[in-house]
Amino acid sequence: MISTSILSIKEDIEENIKKLDDTKTTFMHIDVMDGIFVSNNSMSYDVYENLLKDVKTPLDVHLMVSDVKKYIDLYKNINPVIITFHYEAVDNQIEIIEYIKSFNIKAGMAIKPDTKVEEIMDILPYLDLVLVMSVEPGYGHQEFIYDSPVKINELDKIRKEKNYAYLIEVDGGVNDITAKLCNNADIIVSGSFITDSTSYDEQIQKLKKTLD
Ligand code: DX5
Ligand code: ZN
């Protein structure tokens, strides 16, 4: 599955979101940043809500924020299929997971490049999705970190051994070359590789080919 990040669409946003909505992307990936958990800021909730109100593609919300609950309360209102928060942002991860699930939304948890899979072992059985960050969160257009597939493969091995149900998602620097290294991930997030191009369809097709 492909989740297209709209973070790097800077011009004609409304029109380009409509264009993306007509492609075969599985999800639209919505990056939310608060200037605290990461130094960058994203558009405000009201702007996102307005931009996304007519979108038919399922939404995959990625919260890169410190005050996780506050942002869940906001973003649950755009009816996302998935809300993902960062492991590093809170101490009460399981409570947050249950909170997201209480709205009938899939609960995802992201880990930054320096966070090891070992650290999240106790949380894994509660999760619908684990997001492996393959760049430092905060910005688009960064280089894929080549250690990331090791974590993806580890998570895949654990879920098979323990019969856990979580999906694996990877986010950051994913293009038609680096996607090949992530074949054990279920959802590939890709931003600039798709949205810097004039043909979103063509880029999505290229990614799909590498995943077949
Ligand atoms: C980074 C974001 C990513 C980013 C991906 O903090 O979480 O979703 O937009 O963009 P590319 O594909 O350009 O790395
Ligand atoms: Zn993201």
Tab-separated table of C-alpha atoms and ligand atoms in Angstrom:
chain	number	residue	atom	x	y	z
A	1	MET	CA	0.000	0.000	0.000
A	2	ILE	CA	1.121	3.537	-0.670
A	3	SER	CA	0.454	6.547	1.527
A	4	THR	CA	1.291	9.820	-0.193
A	5	SER	CA	2.507	12.626	2.069
A	6	ILE	CA	1.170	16.037	1.073
A	7	LEU	CA	3.803	17.853	3.161
A	8	SER	CA	5.893	18.963	0.201
A	9	ILE	CA	3.004	20.297	-1.887
A	10	LYS	CA	3.626	24.019	-1.586
A	11	GLU	CA	1.854	25.480	-4.620
A	12	ASP	CA	-1.757	25.221	-5.755
A	13	ILE	CA	-2.385	23.046	-2.723
A	14	GLU	CA	-6.116	22.707	-3.204
A	15	GLU	CA	-5.802	21.735	-6.841
A	16	ASN	CA	-2.954	19.302	-6.192
A	17	ILE	CA	-4.778	17.572	-3.353
A	18	LYS	CA	-7.670	17.071	-5.744
A	19	LYS	CA	-5.237	15.663	-8.311
A	20	LEU	CA	-3.802	13.262	-5.726
A	21	ASP	CA	-7.293	12.234	-4.666
A	22	ASP	CA	-7.842	10.956	-8.227
A	23	THR	CA	-4.771	8.687	-8.181
A	24	LYS	CA	-4.483	5.121	-6.899
A	25	THR	CA	-2.698	6.101	-3.685
A	26	THR	CA	-4.094	3.939	-0.861
A	27	PHE	CA	-3.892	6.725	1.736
A	28	MET	CA	-3.169	10.416	1.976
A	29	HIS	CA	-0.514	10.953	4.679
A	30	ILE	CA	-1.120	14.063	6.777
A	31	ASP	CA	1.961	15.289	8.670
A	32	VAL	CA	1.167	17.333	11.766
A	33	MET	CA	4.011	19.228	13.496
A	34	ASP	CA	3.873	21.529	16.492
A	35	GLY	CA	7.254	23.312	16.462
A	36	ILE	CA	8.001	21.596	19.821
A	37	PHE	CA	8.372	17.845	19.258
A	38	VAL	CA	9.986	18.798	15.950
A	39	SER	CA	11.309	22.241	15.070
A	40	ASN	CA	9.083	22.574	12.012
A	41	ASN	CA	5.434	23.643	12.018
A	42	SER	CA	2.684	22.373	9.736
A	43	MET	CA	-0.499	24.078	8.590
A	44	SER	CA	-3.075	24.668	11.289
A	45	TYR	CA	-5.916	22.238	11.916
A	46	ASP	CA	-8.487	24.603	10.398
A	47	VAL	CA	-6.513	24.875	7.168
A	48	TYR	CA	-6.097	21.091	6.952
A	49	GLU	CA	-9.775	20.516	7.721
A	50	ASN	CA	-10.807	22.839	4.957
A	51	LEU	CA	-8.348	21.362	2.444
A	52	LEU	CA	-9.352	17.777	3.192
A	53	LYS	CA	-13.107	18.079	3.604
A	54	ASP	CA	-13.980	16.679	0.154
A	55	VAL	CA	-11.138	14.156	-0.106
A	56	LYS	CA	-12.276	10.555	-0.680
A	57	THR	CA	-8.891	8.864	-0.197
A	58	PRO	CA	-8.560	7.423	3.339
A	59	LEU	CA	-6.465	9.636	5.609
A	60	ASP	CA	-3.375	8.520	7.535
A	61	VAL	CA	-2.508	11.139	10.175
A	62	HIS	CA	1.077	11.305	11.502
A	63	LEU	CA	1.320	13.395	14.681
A	64	MET	CA	4.806	14.777	15.323
A	65	VAL	CA	3.672	16.679	18.410
A	66	SER	CA	4.244	16.758	22.176
A	67	ASP	CA	0.676	17.266	23.359
A	68	VAL	CA	-0.590	14.089	21.716
A	69	LYS	CA	-4.092	13.994	23.263
A	70	LYS	CA	-4.886	17.563	22.240
A	71	TYR	CA	-4.071	16.762	18.602
A	72	ILE	CA	-6.008	13.475	18.646
A	73	ASP	CA	-9.043	15.448	19.830
A	74	LEU	CA	-8.657	17.765	16.853
A	75	TYR	CA	-7.670	15.371	14.084
A	76	LYS	CA	-10.214	12.648	14.912
A	77	ASN	CA	-12.726	15.085	13.405
A	78	ILE	CA	-11.372	14.682	9.865
A	79	ASN	CA	-12.277	10.961	10.100
A	80	PRO	CA	-8.852	9.433	9.571
A	81	VAL	CA	-8.436	5.678	9.215
A	82	ILE	CA	-5.146	5.790	11.149
A	83	ILE	CA	-3.703	8.166	13.738
A	84	THR	CA	-0.022	7.659	14.545
A	85	PHE	CA	1.735	9.353	17.473
A	86	HIS	CA	5.399	9.222	18.487
A	87	TYR	CA	6.651	6.808	21.148
A	88	GLU	CA	9.180	9.446	22.239
A	89	ALA	CA	6.508	12.098	22.855
A	90	VAL	CA	4.686	10.478	25.807
A	91	ASP	CA	5.081	8.107	28.769
A	92	ASN	CA	1.571	6.634	28.686
A	93	GLN	CA	1.706	4.996	25.256
A	94	ILE	CA	-0.820	2.238	25.974
A	95	GLU	CA	-3.356	4.745	27.303
A	96	ILE	CA	-2.930	6.821	24.125
A	97	ILE	CA	-3.381	3.738	21.950
A	98	GLU	CA	-6.629	2.854	23.735
A	99	TYR	CA	-7.771	6.474	23.430
A	100	ILE	CA	-7.277	6.474	19.638
A	101	LYS	CA	-9.032	3.093	19.335
A	102	SER	CA	-12.006	4.395	21.352
A	103	PHE	CA	-12.898	6.570	18.342
A	104	ASN	CA	-12.792	3.553	16.035
A	105	ILE	CA	-9.546	4.753	14.497
A	106	LYS	CA	-6.515	2.493	13.981
A	107	ALA	CA	-3.750	3.289	16.478
A	108	GLY	CA	-0.228	3.692	15.140
A	109	MET	CA	2.998	4.481	16.980
A	110	ALA	CA	6.089	5.884	15.295
A	111	ILE	CA	9.707	5.437	16.312
A	112	LYS	CA	12.479	7.872	15.413
A	113	PRO	CA	15.668	6.568	13.761
A	114	ASP	CA	17.511	6.345	17.117
A	115	THR	CA	14.778	4.390	18.890
A	116	LYS	CA	15.353	0.647	18.978
A	117	VAL	CA	12.671	-1.998	18.496
A	118	GLU	CA	13.693	-3.522	21.867
A	119	GLU	CA	12.406	-0.405	23.620
A	120	ILE	CA	8.844	-0.871	22.372
A	121	MET	CA	8.486	-4.644	22.863
A	122	ASP	CA	5.854	-4.330	25.630
A	123	ILE	CA	3.709	-1.982	23.548
A	124	LEU	CA	3.686	-4.021	20.333
A	125	PRO	CA	0.698	-6.269	21.216
A	126	TYR	CA	-1.582	-3.221	21.579
A	127	LEU	CA	-0.736	-1.600	18.244
A	128	ASP	CA	-2.564	-1.610	14.914
A	129	LEU	CA	0.484	-0.120	13.213
A	130	VAL	CA	4.162	0.607	13.821
A	131	LEU	CA	5.705	3.439	11.828
A	132	VAL	CA	9.448	3.182	11.265
A	133	MET	CA	10.849	6.646	10.575
A	134	SER	CA	13.535	6.358	7.915
A	135	VAL	CA	14.534	10.035	8.350
A	136	GLU	CA	14.517	12.342	11.390
A	137	PRO	CA	10.932	13.580	11.624
A	138	GLY	CA	10.254	17.176	10.697
A	139	TYR	CA	11.015	17.720	7.031
A	140	GLY	CA	10.438	16.265	3.594
A	141	HIS	CA	13.210	15.782	0.986
A	142	GLN	CA	15.653	14.021	3.325
A	143	GLU	CA	17.904	11.033	2.561
A	144	PHE	CA	16.634	7.578	3.496
A	145	ILE	CA	18.514	6.121	6.489
A	146	TYR	CA	19.769	2.727	5.361
A	147	ASP	CA	19.484	1.095	8.826
A	148	SER	CA	15.702	1.392	8.671
A	149	PRO	CA	15.029	-1.883	6.791
A	150	VAL	CA	16.783	-3.770	9.618
A	151	LYS	CA	14.085	-2.487	12.000
A	152	ILE	CA	11.321	-3.300	9.525
A	153	ASN	CA	12.575	-6.861	9.204
A	154	GLU	CA	12.894	-7.201	12.976
A	155	LEU	CA	9.299	-6.022	13.451
A	156	ASP	CA	8.122	-8.410	10.764
A	157	LYS	CA	9.904	-11.326	12.456
A	158	ILE	CA	8.417	-10.462	15.857
A	159	ARG	CA	4.858	-10.217	14.567
A	160	LYS	CA	5.141	-13.592	12.867
A	161	GLU	CA	6.643	-15.257	15.932
A	162	LYS	CA	4.189	-13.760	18.410
A	163	ASN	CA	1.157	-13.582	16.170
A	164	TYR	CA	0.771	-9.813	16.559
A	165	ALA	CA	-1.567	-7.937	14.261
A	166	TYR	CA	0.201	-4.623	13.642
A	167	LEU	CA	0.936	-3.301	10.178
A	168	ILE	CA	4.393	-1.906	9.434
A	169	GLU	CA	4.712	1.504	7.810
A	170	VAL	CA	7.899	3.280	6.717
A	171	ASP	CA	8.215	7.049	6.248
A	172	GLY	CA	10.959	9.298	4.909
A	173	GLY	CA	13.154	9.353	1.825
A	174	VAL	CA	11.209	6.607	0.114
A	175	ASN	CA	11.541	6.501	-3.670
A	176	ASP	CA	11.480	3.702	-6.265
A	177	ILE	CA	14.984	2.600	-5.222
A	178	THR	CA	14.750	2.741	-1.414
A	179	ALA	CA	11.226	1.216	-1.482
A	180	LYS	CA	12.794	-2.048	-2.686
A	181	LEU	CA	14.615	-2.344	0.635
A	182	CYS	CA	11.331	-2.061	2.542
A	183	ASN	CA	9.545	-5.094	1.110
A	184	ASN	CA	8.470	-6.283	4.575
A	185	ALA	CA	6.598	-3.026	5.222
A	186	ASP	CA	2.874	-2.984	4.456
A	187	ILE	CA	2.558	0.762	3.914
A	188	ILE	CA	5.165	2.905	2.197
A	189	VAL	CA	4.905	6.646	2.837
A	190	SER	CA	6.292	8.741	0.033
A	191	GLY	CA	6.150	12.517	-0.271
A	192	SER	CA	8.483	14.458	-2.515
A	193	PHE	CA	9.144	11.517	-4.870
A	194	ILE	CA	5.473	11.732	-5.836
A	195	THR	CA	4.498	15.363	-5.329
A	196	ASP	CA	7.606	17.022	-6.851
A	197	SER	CA	6.619	15.392	-10.125
A	198	THR	CA	3.974	16.679	-12.504
A	199	SER	CA	2.621	13.156	-12.915
A	200	TYR	CA	1.600	11.767	-9.543
A	201	ASP	CA	0.130	8.717	-11.313
A	202	GLU	CA	3.407	7.846	-12.964
A	203	GLN	CA	5.386	8.060	-9.703
A	204	ILE	CA	2.807	5.989	-7.806
A	205	GLN	CA	2.936	3.425	-10.594
A	206	LYS	CA	6.755	3.275	-10.311
A	207	LEU	CA	6.492	2.683	-6.548
A	208	LYS	CA	3.819	0.037	-7.014
A	209	LYS	CA	6.055	-1.804	-9.453
A	210	THR	CA	8.883	-1.997	-6.932
A	211	LEU	CA	6.491	-3.440	-4.354
A	212	ASP	CA	5.091	-6.206	-6.597
B	1	DX5	C1	8.868	13.708	7.695
B	1	DX5	C2	7.455	13.344	7.371
B	1	DX5	C3	7.319	12.562	6.109
B	1	DX5	C4	7.752	13.323	4.891
B	1	DX5	C5	8.051	12.401	3.781
B	1	DX5	O1	8.933	14.225	8.964
B	1	DX5	O2	6.896	12.571	8.418
B	1	DX5	O3	6.008	12.074	5.965
B	1	DX5	O4	6.806	14.242	4.472
B	1	DX5	O5	8.570	13.143	2.739
B	1	DX5	P1	9.698	12.557	1.765
B	1	DX5	O6	9.085	11.396	1.072
B	1	DX5	O7	10.038	13.681	0.892
B	1	DX5	O8	10.839	12.130	2.668
B	2	ZN	ZN	5.024	11.477	8.028
